[in-house]
């Protein structure tokens, strides 16, 4: 009985700690932001050349998809030689197909189950050069699998497999998205955590943010950060201000606010955990700005 009471007391203390710590609860808010390119480059024009390929015609097909994806994001003209920016690359392909059967033992008599599987994969490698000098490079791998079974025959199982052309297209689409997001700013959906505190006004501001009333939410957080006598709430409100700026694609301001929140309350690990994501966007946007200045 004493052990049970001790356990219950420990749970109660833990729960109370979580409820009063100011960092245990949060509200998730998602939005589409204008994300910097993953490689930190920011050219308004570039020429995407036809990629070479280990399989006939698939290089030009990929290049066409890549140009289309870059145009879709709306920041870069991918068919303009004006700045001397050229994207080149190659795709290597591999595929495998197998069939087999397995005997299944049953009280009603043994029988066979027939299997068929095919795997398609590709690796794309690319390089970006400016007037002949490499600016950045990268590579990505993508794979598509299809497996089915049937009780009738190997042929029946095989007939259910996804077609090679369909697998090729899904791989090319996947690779084109990865490479395009390396080369150009793009729209990206992100989710951030707005922290809760002791002040109920923080939760109210979080609800405003959930409804995409960012200006009003920011103003409420700002008032709490400036007027609250509670240091933990000041830090949480400042953190949430930074997250609002991140949702508005204002990466420099977001980073400054998150760092400030960490200084106000260095014991709040939820604030500390937010820094890497915000810092990553800030560094990428910083590279963009530096590139524009030196262009």
Coordinates of N, CA and C in Angstrom, one line a residue, residues 17 31 54 66 80 98 133 205 208 231 285:
X17 N 4.4 19.1 -12.2 CA 5.6 19.7 -12.8 C 5.4 20.0 -14.3
X31 N 1.7 25.9 -42.0 CA 1.5 26.9 -43.1 C 2.5 26.7 -44.2
X54 N 22.0 6.1 -68.2 CA 22.4 4.8 -68.6 C 21.4 4.0 -69.4
X66 N 12.4 18.3 -64.7 CA 13.1 19.2 -63.8 C 12.8 20.6 -64.1
X80 N 17.3 29.7 -69.5 CA 17.9 31.0 -69.8 C 19.4 30.9 -69.6
X98 N 11.9 -10.9 -59.8 CA 12.1 -12.2 -59.4 C 10.7 -12.8 -59.1
X133 N 32.7 27.4 -63.5 CA 33.2 27.0 -62.2 C 32.0 26.4 -61.4
X205 N -3.6 33.6 -27.8 CA -2.8 34.0 -29.0 C -2.5 32.8 -29.9
X208 N -5.4 32.2 -32.1 CA -5.4 33.2 -33.2 C -4.5 32.8 -34.3
X231 N 9.1 35.3 -15.9 CA 10.2 35.1 -16.9 C 9.9 34.0 -17.9
X285 N 18.7 31.4 -46.0 CA 18.2 32.7 -46.5 C 19.4 33.7 -46.5

